[in-house]
JSON list of C-alpha atoms in Angstrom, two decimals:
[
{"chain": "A", "resi": 20, "resn": "ALA", "atom": "CA", "xyz": [6.16, 22.21, -124.59]},
{"chain": "A", "resi": 21, "resn": "GLN", "atom": "CA", "xyz": [2.39, 21.72, -123.67]},
{"chain": "A", "resi": 22, "resn": "SER", "atom": "CA", "xyz": [0.06, 19.14, -125.01]},
{"chain": "A", "resi": 23, "resn": "VAL", "atom": "CA", "xyz": [-3.54, 18.03, -124.73]},
{"chain": "A", "resi": 24, "resn": "THR", "atom": "CA", "xyz": [-5.22, 14.58, -125.15]},
{"chain": "A", "resi": 25, "resn": "GLN", "atom": "CA", "xyz": [-9.00, 14.07, -125.47]},
{"chain": "A", "resi": 26, "resn": "PRO", "atom": "CA", "xyz": [-9.20, 10.22, -125.17]},
{"chain": "A", "resi": 27, "resn": "ASP", "atom": "CA", "xyz": [-12.89, 10.14, -126.65]},
{"chain": "A", "resi": 28, "resn": "ILE", "atom": "CA", "xyz": [-13.22, 11.01, -130.36]},
{"chain": "A", "resi": 29, "resn": "HIS", "atom": "CA", "xyz": [-16.87, 10.28, -130.42]},
{"chain": "A", "resi": 30, "resn": "ILE", "atom": "CA", "xyz": [-19.41, 10.20, -127.58]},
{"chain": "A", "resi": 31, "resn": "THR", "atom": "CA", "xyz": [-23.14, 9.40, -127.95]},
{"chain": "A", "resi": 32, "resn": "VAL", "atom": "CA", "xyz": [-25.62, 10.41, -125.15]},
{"chain": "A", "resi": 33, "resn": "SER", "atom": "CA", "xyz": [-29.34, 10.45, -124.60]},
{"chain": "A", "resi": 34, "resn": "GLU", "atom": "CA", "xyz": [-31.11, 13.80, -124.48]},
{"chain": "A", "resi": 35, "resn": "GLY", "atom": "CA", "xyz": [-31.52, 14.41, -120.68]},
{"chain": "A", "resi": 36, "resn": "ALA", "atom": "CA", "xyz": [-28.66, 12.25, -119.52]},
{"chain": "A", "resi": 37, "resn": "SER", "atom": "CA", "xyz": [-25.53, 13.52, -117.86]},
{"chain": "A", "resi": 38, "resn": "LEU", "atom": "CA", "xyz": [-22.18, 13.92, -119.96]},
{"chain": "A", "resi": 39, "resn": "GLU", "atom": "CA", "xyz": [-18.51, 14.03, -119.16]},
{"chain": "A", "resi": 40, "resn": "LEU", "atom": "CA", "xyz": [-15.95, 14.82, -121.83]},
{"chain": "A", "resi": 41, "resn": "ARG", "atom": "CA", "xyz": [-12.36, 13.84, -120.66]},
{"chain": "A", "resi": 42, "resn": "CYS", "atom": "CA", "xyz": [-9.34, 16.08, -121.19]},
{"chain": "A", "resi": 43, "resn": "ASN", "atom": "CA", "xyz": [-5.66, 15.45, -119.95]},
{"chain": "A", "resi": 44, "resn": "TYR", "atom": "CA", "xyz": [-2.79, 17.85, -120.56]},
{"chain": "A", "resi": 45, "resn": "SER", "atom": "CA", "xyz": [0.87, 17.84, -120.23]},
{"chain": "A", "resi": 46, "resn": "TYR", "atom": "CA", "xyz": [2.65, 20.94, -118.86]},
{"chain": "A", "resi": 47, "resn": "GLY", "atom": "CA", "xyz": [5.31, 21.54, -116.36]},
{"chain": "A", "resi": 48, "resn": "ALA", "atom": "CA", "xyz": [3.62, 24.27, -114.38]},
{"chain": "A", "resi": 49, "resn": "THR", "atom": "CA", "xyz": [0.19, 25.39, -113.57]},
{"chain": "A", "resi": 50, "resn": "PRO", "atom": "CA", "xyz": [-1.63, 25.52, -116.90]},
{"chain": "A", "resi": 51, "resn": "TYR", "atom": "CA", "xyz": [-4.17, 27.81, -118.26]},
{"chain": "A", "resi": 52, "resn": "LEU", "atom": "CA", "xyz": [-6.98, 25.61, -119.41]},
{"chain": "A", "resi": 53, "resn": "PHE", "atom": "CA", "xyz": [-9.99, 26.07, -121.56]},
{"chain": "A", "resi": 54, "resn": "TRP", "atom": "CA", "xyz": [-12.98, 24.29, -122.96]},
{"chain": "A", "resi": 55, "resn": "TYR", "atom": "CA", "xyz": [-14.47, 25.45, -126.47]},
{"chain": "A", "resi": 56, "resn": "VAL", "atom": "CA", "xyz": [-17.53, 24.33, -128.35]},
{"chain": "A", "resi": 57, "resn": "GLN", "atom": "CA", "xyz": [-17.85, 24.17, -132.10]},
{"chain": "A", "resi": 58, "resn": "SER", "atom": "CA", "xyz": [-21.29, 24.01, -133.69]},
{"chain": "A", "resi": 59, "resn": "PRO", "atom": "CA", "xyz": [-21.51, 22.98, -137.43]},
{"chain": "A", "resi": 60, "resn": "GLY", "atom": "CA", "xyz": [-20.43, 25.71, -139.68]},
{"chain": "A", "resi": 61, "resn": "GLN", "atom": "CA", "xyz": [-19.18, 28.02, -136.98]},
{"chain": "A", "resi": 62, "resn": "GLY", "atom": "CA", "xyz": [-16.18, 29.06, -135.11]},
{"chain": "A", "resi": 63, "resn": "LEU", "atom": "CA", "xyz": [-15.18, 27.86, -131.67]},
{"chain": "A", "resi": 64, "resn": "GLN", "atom": "CA", "xyz": [-16.77, 29.51, -128.68]},
{"chain": "A", "resi": 65, "resn": "LEU", "atom": "CA", "xyz": [-15.42, 29.61, -125.20]},
{"chain": "A", "resi": 66, "resn": "LEU", "atom": "CA", "xyz": [-17.41, 27.40, -122.59]},
{"chain": "A", "resi": 67, "resn": "LEU", "atom": "CA", "xyz": [-15.18, 28.08, -119.67]},
{"chain": "A", "resi": 68, "resn": "LYS", "atom": "CA", "xyz": [-11.73, 28.59, -118.35]},
{"chain": "A", "resi": 69, "resn": "TYR", "atom": "CA", "xyz": [-9.34, 27.89, -115.47]},
{"chain": "A", "resi": 70, "resn": "PHE", "atom": "CA", "xyz": [-6.12, 29.18, -114.01]},
{"chain": "A", "resi": 71, "resn": "SER", "atom": "CA", "xyz": [-6.22, 29.23, -110.33]},
{"chain": "A", "resi": 72, "resn": "GLY", "atom": "CA", "xyz": [-8.61, 29.25, -107.57]},
{"chain": "A", "resi": 73, "resn": "ASP", "atom": "CA", "xyz": [-11.53, 27.07, -107.16]},
{"chain": "A", "resi": 74, "resn": "THR", "atom": "CA", "xyz": [-10.93, 23.87, -108.99]},
{"chain": "A", "resi": 75, "resn": "LEU", "atom": "CA", "xyz": [-14.66, 23.53, -110.17]},
{"chain": "A", "resi": 76, "resn": "VAL", "atom": "CA", "xyz": [-15.35, 26.12, -112.63]},
{"chain": "A", "resi": 77, "resn": "GLN", "atom": "CA", "xyz": [-18.70, 27.07, -114.10]},
{"chain": "A", "resi": 78, "resn": "GLY", "atom": "CA", "xyz": [-19.23, 28.04, -117.88]},
{"chain": "A", "resi": 79, "resn": "ILE", "atom": "CA", "xyz": [-21.93, 28.95, -120.09]},
{"chain": "A", "resi": 80, "resn": "LYS", "atom": "CA", "xyz": [-24.96, 26.73, -121.12]},
{"chain": "A", "resi": 81, "resn": "GLY", "atom": "CA", "xyz": [-24.81, 24.83, -117.95]},
{"chain": "A", "resi": 82, "resn": "PHE", "atom": "CA", "xyz": [-21.46, 23.40, -118.35]},
{"chain": "A", "resi": 83, "resn": "GLU", "atom": "CA", "xyz": [-18.72, 23.00, -115.54]},
{"chain": "A", "resi": 84, "resn": "ALA", "atom": "CA", "xyz": [-15.30, 21.57, -115.36]},
{"chain": "A", "resi": 85, "resn": "GLU", "atom": "CA", "xyz": [-13.01, 20.26, -112.70]},
{"chain": "A", "resi": 86, "resn": "PHE", "atom": "CA", "xyz": [-9.41, 20.67, -112.61]},
{"chain": "A", "resi": 87, "resn": "LYS", "atom": "CA", "xyz": [-7.54, 17.82, -111.01]},
{"chain": "A", "resi": 88, "resn": "ARG", "atom": "CA", "xyz": [-3.73, 18.47, -110.74]},
{"chain": "A", "resi": 89, "resn": "SER", "atom": "CA", "xyz": [-3.00, 15.00, -109.52]},
{"chain": "A", "resi": 90, "resn": "GLN", "atom": "CA", "xyz": [-4.49, 13.41, -112.59]},
{"chain": "A", "resi": 91, "resn": "SER", "atom": "CA", "xyz": [-3.49, 16.17, -115.06]},
{"chain": "A", "resi": 92, "resn": "SER", "atom": "CA", "xyz": [-7.15, 16.29, -116.11]},
{"chain": "A", "resi": 93, "resn": "PHE", "atom": "CA", "xyz": [-9.80, 18.88, -116.73]},
{"chain": "A", "resi": 94, "resn": "ASN", "atom": "CA", "xyz": [-12.90, 17.14, -117.56]},
{"chain": "A", "resi": 95, "resn": "LEU", "atom": "CA", "xyz": [-16.07, 18.98, -118.89]},
{"chain": "A", "resi": 96, "resn": "ARG", "atom": "CA", "xyz": [-19.40, 17.81, -117.31]},
{"chain": "A", "resi": 97, "resn": "LYS", "atom": "CA", "xyz": [-23.03, 18.68, -117.87]},
{"chain": "A", "resi": 98, "resn": "PRO", "atom": "CA", "xyz": [-25.89, 17.09, -115.77]},
{"chain": "A", "resi": 99, "resn": "SER", "atom": "CA", "xyz": [-28.52, 17.02, -118.26]},
{"chain": "A", "resi": 100, "resn": "VAL", "atom": "CA", "xyz": [-27.79, 17.27, -122.02]},
{"chain": "A", "resi": 101, "resn": "HIS", "atom": "CA", "xyz": [-29.90, 19.00, -124.53]},
{"chain": "A", "resi": 102, "resn": "TRP", "atom": "CA", "xyz": [-30.11, 18.24, -128.18]},
{"chain": "A", "resi": 103, "resn": "SER", "atom": "CA", "xyz": [-28.74, 21.59, -129.00]},
{"chain": "A", "resi": 104, "resn": "ASP", "atom": "CA", "xyz": [-25.38, 20.46, -127.30]},
{"chain": "A", "resi": 105, "resn": "ALA", "atom": "CA", "xyz": [-24.57, 18.20, -130.13]},
{"chain": "A", "resi": 106, "resn": "ALA", "atom": "CA", "xyz": [-21.37, 19.69, -131.43]},
{"chain": "A", "resi": 107, "resn": "GLU", "atom": "CA", "xyz": [-17.58, 19.36, -131.41]},
{"chain": "A", "resi": 108, "resn": "TYR", "atom": "CA", "xyz": [-15.86, 20.02, -128.18]},
{"chain": "A", "resi": 109, "resn": "PHE", "atom": "CA", "xyz": [-12.15, 21.01, -127.90]},
{"chain": "A", "resi": 110, "resn": "CYS", "atom": "CA", "xyz": [-9.91, 21.34, -124.69]},
{"chain": "A", "resi": 111, "resn": "ALA", "atom": "CA", "xyz": [-7.12, 23.66, -124.97]},
{"chain": "A", "resi": 112, "resn": "VAL", "atom": "CA", "xyz": [-4.07, 24.51, -122.75]},
{"chain": "A", "resi": 113, "resn": "GLU", "atom": "CA", "xyz": [-1.92, 27.66, -122.68]},
{"chain": "A", "resi": 114, "resn": "GLY", "atom": "CA", "xyz": [1.71, 27.56, -121.46]},
{"chain": "A", "resi": 115, "resn": "THR", "atom": "CA", "xyz": [4.24, 30.27, -120.94]},
{"chain": "A", "resi": 116, "resn": "ASN", "atom": "CA", "xyz": [3.51, 32.01, -124.16]},
{"chain": "A", "resi": 117, "resn": "ALA", "atom": "CA", "xyz": [0.42, 33.96, -123.66]},
{"chain": "A", "resi": 118, "resn": "GLY", "atom": "CA", "xyz": [-2.13, 33.71, -126.39]},
{"chain": "A", "resi": 119, "resn": "LYS", "atom": "CA", "xyz": [-0.62, 30.46, -127.83]},
{"chain": "A", "resi": 120, "resn": "SER", "atom": "CA", "xyz": [-3.15, 27.58, -127.06]},
{"chain": "A", "resi": 121, "resn": "THR", "atom": "CA", "xyz": [-2.70, 24.14, -128.00]},
{"chain": "A", "resi": 122, "resn": "PHE", "atom": "CA", "xyz": [-5.77, 22.25, -128.64]},
{"chain": "A", "resi": 123, "resn": "GLY", "atom": "CA", "xyz": [-6.90, 18.74, -128.30]},
{"chain": "A", "resi": 124, "resn": "ASP", "atom": "CA", "xyz": [-8.05, 16.79, -131.46]},
{"chain": "A", "resi": 125, "resn": "GLY", "atom": "CA", "xyz": [-11.59, 17.23, -130.29]},
{"chain": "A", "resi": 126, "resn": "THR", "atom": "CA", "xyz": [-14.76, 15.19, -129.27]},
{"chain": "A", "resi": 127, "resn": "THR", "atom": "CA", "xyz": [-17.76, 14.90, -131.32]},
{"chain": "A", "resi": 128, "resn": "LEU", "atom": "CA", "xyz": [-20.93, 14.90, -129.01]},
{"chain": "A", "resi": 129, "resn": "THR", "atom": "CA", "xyz": [-24.09, 13.29, -130.49]},
{"chain": "A", "resi": 130, "resn": "VAL", "atom": "CA", "xyz": [-27.30, 13.44, -128.81]},
{"chain": "A", "resi": 131, "resn": "LYS", "atom": "CA", "xyz": [-29.92, 10.92, -129.28]},
{"chain": "A", "resi": 132, "resn": "PRO", "atom": "CA", "xyz": [-33.71, 12.00, -128.77]},
{"chain": "B", "resi": 21, "resn": "ASP", "atom": "CA", "xyz": [-22.29, 43.18, -134.13]},
{"chain": "B", "resi": 22, "resn": "THR", "atom": "CA", "xyz": [-19.84, 40.52, -135.51]},
{"chain": "B", "resi": 23, "resn": "ALA", "atom": "CA", "xyz": [-16.81, 40.44, -133.12]},
{"chain": "B", "resi": 24, "resn": "VAL", "atom": "CA", "xyz": [-14.34, 38.65, -135.57]},
{"chain": "B", "resi": 25, "resn": "SER", "atom": "CA", "xyz": [-15.51, 38.56, -139.12]},
{"chain": "B", "resi": 26, "resn": "GLN", "atom": "CA", "xyz": [-13.63, 36.89, -142.09]},
{"chain": "B", "resi": 27, "resn": "THR", "atom": "CA", "xyz": [-14.21, 36.81, -145.62]},
{"chain": "B", "resi": 28, "resn": "PRO", "atom": "CA", "xyz": [-15.15, 34.98, -147.78]},
{"chain": "B", "resi": 29, "resn": "LYS", "atom": "CA", "xyz": [-17.01, 32.09, -146.02]},
{"chain": "B", "resi": 30, "resn": "TYR", "atom": "CA", "xyz": [-16.39, 29.84, -148.85]},
{"chain": "B", "resi": 31, "resn": "LEU", "atom": "CA", "xyz": [-13.56, 29.65, -151.51]},
{"chain": "B", "resi": 32, "resn": "VAL", "atom": "CA", "xyz": [-13.16, 27.37, -154.17]},
{"chain": "B", "resi": 33, "resn": "THR", "atom": "CA", "xyz": [-10.18, 27.65, -156.50]},
{"chain": "B", "resi": 34, "resn": "GLN", "atom": "CA", "xyz": [-7.81, 25.67, -158.76]},
{"chain": "B", "resi": 35, "resn": "MET", "atom": "CA", "xyz": [-4.41, 24.44, -158.06]},
{"chain": "B", "resi": 36, "resn": "GLY", "atom": "CA", "xyz": [-1.78, 27.07, -158.67]},
{"chain": "B", "resi": 37, "resn": "ASN", "atom": "CA", "xyz": [-3.94, 30.07, -157.98]},
{"chain": "B", "resi": 38, "resn": "ASP", "atom": "CA", "xyz": [-3.29, 32.76, -155.45]},
{"chain": "B", "resi": 39, "resn": "LYS", "atom": "CA", "xyz": [-5.98, 33.65, -152.96]},
{"chain": "B", "resi": 40, "resn": "SER", "atom": "CA", "xyz": [-6.61, 35.91, -149.97]},
{"chain": "B", "resi": 41, "resn": "ILE", "atom": "CA", "xyz": [-8.54, 35.59, -146.75]},
{"chain": "B", "resi": 42, "resn": "LYS", "atom": "CA", "xyz": [-9.26, 38.75, -144.86]},
{"chain": "B", "resi": 43, "resn": "CYS", "atom": "CA", "xyz": [-10.00, 39.13, -141.17]},
{"chain": "B", "resi": 44, "resn": "GLU", "atom": "CA", "xyz": [-11.27, 41.96, -139.04]},
{"chain": "B", "resi": 45, "resn": "GLN", "atom": "CA", "xyz": [-12.00, 42.20, -135.26]},
{"chain": "B", "resi": 46, "resn": "ASN", "atom": "CA", "xyz": [-14.03, 44.98, -133.36]},
{"chain": "B", "resi": 47, "resn": "LEU", "atom": "CA", "xyz": [-13.09, 43.83, -129.87]},
{"chain": "B", "resi": 48, "resn": "GLY", "atom": "CA", "xyz": [-10.15, 45.97, -129.13]},
{"chain": "B", "resi": 49, "resn": "HIS", "atom": "CA", "xyz": [-7.75, 43.04, -128.98]},
{"chain": "B", "resi": 50, "resn": "ASP", "atom": "CA", "xyz": [-4.19, 43.36, -129.47]},
{"chain": "B", "resi": 51, "resn": "THR", "atom": "CA", "xyz": [-3.45, 40.08, -130.80]},
{"chain": "B", "resi": 52, "resn": "MET", "atom": "CA", "xyz": [-4.74, 38.15, -133.95]},
{"chain": "B", "resi": 53, "resn": "TYR", "atom": "CA", "xyz": [-4.28, 34.48, -135.06]},
{"chain": "B", "resi": 54, "resn": "TRP", "atom": "CA", "xyz": [-4.83, 32.27, -138.02]},
{"chain": "B", "resi": 55, "resn": "TYR", "atom": "CA", "xyz": [-5.56, 28.67, -137.19]},
{"chain": "B", "resi": 56, "resn": "LYS", "atom": "CA", "xyz": [-6.10, 25.77, -139.83]},
{"chain": "B", "resi": 57, "resn": "GLN", "atom": "CA", "xyz": [-8.61, 23.05, -139.14]},
{"chain": "B", "resi": 58, "resn": "ASP", "atom": "CA", "xyz": [-8.21, 20.15, -141.33]},
{"chain": "B", "resi": 59, "resn": "SER", "atom": "CA", "xyz": [-10.78, 17.52, -142.47]},
{"chain": "B", "resi": 60, "resn": "LYS", "atom": "CA", "xyz": [-10.33, 15.52, -139.23]},
{"chain": "B", "resi": 61, "resn": "LYS", "atom": "CA", "xyz": [-11.08, 18.70, -137.24]},
{"chain": "B", "resi": 62, "resn": "PHE", "atom": "CA", "xyz": [-7.67, 19.07, -135.91]},
{"chain": "B", "resi": 63, "resn": "LEU", "atom": "CA", "xyz": [-6.75, 22.69, -135.03]},
{"chain": "B", "resi": 64, "resn": "LYS", "atom": "CA", "xyz": [-3.37, 23.92, -135.49]},
{"chain": "B", "resi": 65, "resn": "ILE", "atom": "CA", "xyz": [-2.03, 27.48, -135.10]},
{"chain": "B", "resi": 66, "resn": "MET", "atom": "CA", "xyz": [-0.45, 29.02, -138.14]},
{"chain": "B", "resi": 67, "resn": "PHE", "atom": "CA", "xyz": [0.40, 32.66, -137.14]},
{"chain": "B", "resi": 68, "resn": "SER", "atom": "CA", "xyz": [0.00, 35.27, -134.56]},
{"chain": "B", "resi": 69, "resn": "TYR", "atom": "CA", "xyz": [0.48, 38.97, -134.68]},
{"chain": "B", "resi": 70, "resn": "ASN", "atom": "CA", "xyz": [0.53, 41.34, -131.62]},
{"chain": "B", "resi": 71, "resn": "ASN", "atom": "CA", "xyz": [0.09, 44.99, -132.46]},
{"chain": "B", "resi": 72, "resn": "LYS", "atom": "CA", "xyz": [1.18, 44.20, -136.12]},
{"chain": "B", "resi": 73, "resn": "GLU", "atom": "CA", "xyz": [4.28, 42.54, -135.13]},
{"chain": "B", "resi": 74, "resn": "LEU", "atom": "CA", "xyz": [4.56, 38.65, -135.96]},
{"chain": "B", "resi": 75, "resn": "ILE", "atom": "CA", "xyz": [5.00, 36.92, -132.90]},
{"chain": "B", "resi": 76, "resn": "ILE", "atom": "CA", "xyz": [4.16, 33.17, -133.73]},
{"chain": "B", "resi": 77, "resn": "ASN", "atom": "CA", "xyz": [5.11, 31.62, -137.04]},
{"chain": "B", "resi": 78, "resn": "GLU", "atom": "CA", "xyz": [4.72, 27.90, -136.86]},
{"chain": "B", "resi": 79, "resn": "THR", "atom": "CA", "xyz": [6.07, 25.49, -139.51]},
{"chain": "B", "resi": 80, "resn": "VAL", "atom": "CA", "xyz": [3.93, 26.66, -142.37]},
{"chain": "B", "resi": 81, "resn": "PRO", "atom": "CA", "xyz": [5.00, 26.71, -146.10]},
{"chain": "B", "resi": 82, "resn": "ASN", "atom": "CA", "xyz": [6.25, 30.21, -147.17]},
{"chain": "B", "resi": 83, "resn": "ARG", "atom": "CA", "xyz": [3.46, 30.30, -149.71]},
{"chain": "B", "resi": 84, "resn": "PHE", "atom": "CA", "xyz": [1.52, 31.42, -146.69]},
{"chain": "B", "resi": 85, "resn": "SER", "atom": "CA", "xyz": [2.10, 35.04, -145.96]},
{"chain": "B", "resi": 86, "resn": "PRO", "atom": "CA", "xyz": [0.18, 36.87, -143.32]},
{"chain": "B", "resi": 87, "resn": "LYS", "atom": "CA", "xyz": [-0.35, 40.68, -143.15]},
{"chain": "B", "resi": 88, "resn": "SER", "atom": "CA", "xyz": [-1.53, 42.95, -140.45]},
{"chain": "B", "resi": 89, "resn": "PRO", "atom": "CA", "xyz": [-2.28, 46.54, -141.70]},
{"chain": "B", "resi": 90, "resn": "ASP", "atom": "CA", "xyz": [-3.27, 47.49, -138.10]},
{"chain": "B", "resi": 91, "resn": "LYS", "atom": "CA", "xyz": [-4.21, 45.55, -134.95]},
{"chain": "B", "resi": 92, "resn": "ALA", "atom": "CA", "xyz": [-7.67, 45.13, -135.99]},
{"chain": "B", "resi": 93, "resn": "HIS", "atom": "CA", "xyz": [-6.89, 43.44, -139.19]},
{"chain": "B", "resi": 94, "resn": "LEU", "atom": "CA", "xyz": [-5.11, 40.16, -140.05]},
{"chain": "B", "resi": 95, "resn": "ASN", "atom": "CA", "xyz": [-5.12, 39.06, -143.65]},
{"chain": "B", "resi": 96, "resn": "LEU", "atom": "CA", "xyz": [-3.90, 35.54, -145.13]},
{"chain": "B", "resi": 97, "resn": "HIS", "atom": "CA", "xyz": [-2.41, 35.51, -148.75]},
{"chain": "B", "resi": 98, "resn": "ILE", "atom": "CA", "xyz": [-1.66, 32.05, -150.02]},
{"chain": "B", "resi": 99, "resn": "ASN", "atom": "CA", "xyz": [0.40, 31.62, -153.40]},
{"chain": "B", "resi": 100, "resn": "SER", "atom": "CA", "xyz": [0.37, 28.56, -155.49]},
{"chain": "B", "resi": 101, "resn": "LEU", "atom": "CA", "xyz": [-2.29, 26.76, -153.79]},
{"chain": "B", "resi": 102, "resn": "GLU", "atom": "CA", "xyz": [-2.05, 23.01, -153.49]},
{"chain": "B", "resi": 103, "resn": "LEU", "atom": "CA", "xyz": [-4.70, 20.27, -153.00]},
{"chain": "B", "resi": 104, "resn": "GLY", "atom": "CA", "xyz": [-3.31, 19.83, -149.49]},
{"chain": "B", "resi": 105, "resn": "ASP", "atom": "CA", "xyz": [-4.20, 23.53, -148.61]},
{"chain": "B", "resi": 106, "resn": "SER", "atom": "CA", "xyz": [-8.03, 22.45, -148.48]},
{"chain": "B", "resi": 107, "resn": "ALA", "atom": "CA", "xyz": [-9.30, 23.15, -144.91]},
{"chain": "B", "resi": 108, "resn": "VAL", "atom": "CA", "xyz": [-11.10, 25.53, -142.94]},
{"chain": "B", "resi": 109, "resn": "TYR", "atom": "CA", "xyz": [-9.11, 28.50, -141.88]},
{"chain": "B", "resi": 110, "resn": "PHE", "atom": "CA", "xyz": [-9.99, 30.29, -138.75]},
{"chain": "B", "resi": 111, "resn": "CYS", "atom": "CA", "xyz": [-9.19, 33.92, -137.50]},
{"chain": "B", "resi": 112, "resn": "ALA", "atom": "CA", "xyz": [-9.16, 34.55, -134.03]},
{"chain": "B", "resi": 113, "resn": "SER", "atom": "CA", "xyz": [-8.35, 37.44, -131.56]},
{"chain": "B", "resi": 114, "resn": "SER", "atom": "CA", "xyz": [-7.52, 37.94, -128.06]},
{"chain": "B", "resi": 115, "resn": "HIS", "atom": "CA", "xyz": [-5.58, 40.14, -125.49]},
{"chain": "B", "resi": 116, "resn": "LYS", "atom": "CA", "xyz": [-1.96, 38.97, -125.18]},
{"chain": "B", "resi": 117, "resn": "VAL", "atom": "CA", "xyz": [-2.31, 38.29, -121.50]},
{"chain": "B", "resi": 118, "resn": "HIS", "atom": "CA", "xyz": [-2.58, 34.75, -119.82]},
{"chain": "B", "resi": 119, "resn": "ASN", "atom": "CA", "xyz": [-5.95, 33.34, -119.63]},
{"chain": "B", "resi": 120, "resn": "SER", "atom": "CA", "xyz": [-7.61, 35.57, -122.18]},
{"chain": "B", "resi": 121, "resn": "PRO", "atom": "CA", "xyz": [-9.73, 33.32, -124.35]},
{"chain": "B", "resi": 122, "resn": "LEU", "atom": "CA", "xyz": [-9.74, 33.24, -128.09]},
{"chain": "B", "resi": 123, "resn": "HIS", "atom": "CA", "xyz": [-12.50, 34.80, -130.05]},
{"chain": "B", "resi": 124, "resn": "PHE", "atom": "CA", "xyz": [-12.97, 32.91, -133.26]},
{"chain": "B", "resi": 125, "resn": "GLY", "atom": "CA", "xyz": [-14.55, 34.04, -136.64]},
{"chain": "B", "resi": 126, "resn": "ASN", "atom": "CA", "xyz": [-16.77, 31.73, -138.47]},
{"chain": "B", "resi": 127, "resn": "GLY", "atom": "CA", "xyz": [-14.12, 30.43, -140.61]},
{"chain": "B", "resi": 128, "resn": "THR", "atom": "CA", "xyz": [-13.28, 30.24, -144.26]},
{"chain": "B", "resi": 129, "resn": "ARG", "atom": "CA", "xyz": [-13.73, 26.89, -146.20]},
{"chain": "B", "resi": 130, "resn": "LEU", "atom": "CA", "xyz": [-11.02, 26.54, -148.82]},
{"chain": "B", "resi": 131, "resn": "THR", "atom": "CA", "xyz": [-11.33, 23.98, -151.63]},
{"chain": "B", "resi": 132, "resn": "VAL", "atom": "CA", "xyz": [-8.62, 23.46, -153.97]},
{"chain": "B", "resi": 133, "resn": "THR", "atom": "CA", "xyz": [-9.51, 21.50, -156.91]}
]
C-alpha cells in the first residue's frame, strides 16, 4: 500500500521569500503524485501532478515540484511567496487503484508580511 | 458554474439524530468520493462510487451509508450520529483513470452536540 509523509507540520516564511514544502512517498512502482492546496473554508484544489516525463513539473500559481526517485520525494517549491499563498498544502500519491489517493497529513503555510 | 457542489455547508445536530449530505458534480466524471477531514486536517477516503457502483469502502462504521442515484450524484446518510462524527466531509469527483486529479466540493462542516 502507498503512503505519504509530509515532515513539516507548519512552515512560516516572509512574503517574497522562497518556499519548499517536503513530501516523501512510499510505493513499490512509479507513483502518480499530486499536490493540492486548501484555503480556509474551501475544498482542495490541484496545484500540479506528476507521473512520467520531465521530473520538474510546473503548476498553477507559480508553483513547481520536482520528482526524485532516488529520494522518494516530490517537494513543492515557489521562488517568491505571496501573502495569498497562506493555506494548507497536501501531497498525495495514487497507486494501482486508479482514483484512490492517499494524502499526507498536510503542511500549514503561514506568510509573514 | 460550480463543478462539485455539496449541501449543506454547515450542519449542527444532536447525538442520535440521522442526517444526510448531498453532492452533485457537473464535470462529466464517472467516479465520486466522500472524504472525511478531522480537526487536525487529516484527510481520509471513506467511499468511492464509479458509475453508481461502490468500488471503495474503507473501514467506516455502517452508520454511514452512501447512495449514488446516478453518476453525477453521491449522497451520504449518517444514522445515529455520535460526537466523534464531527468533522468536515468533502465530496470529490474524477475520471477513473490514473493521474486524473480529484475535484473537491467546498465541504460540509458537521458538528454533533
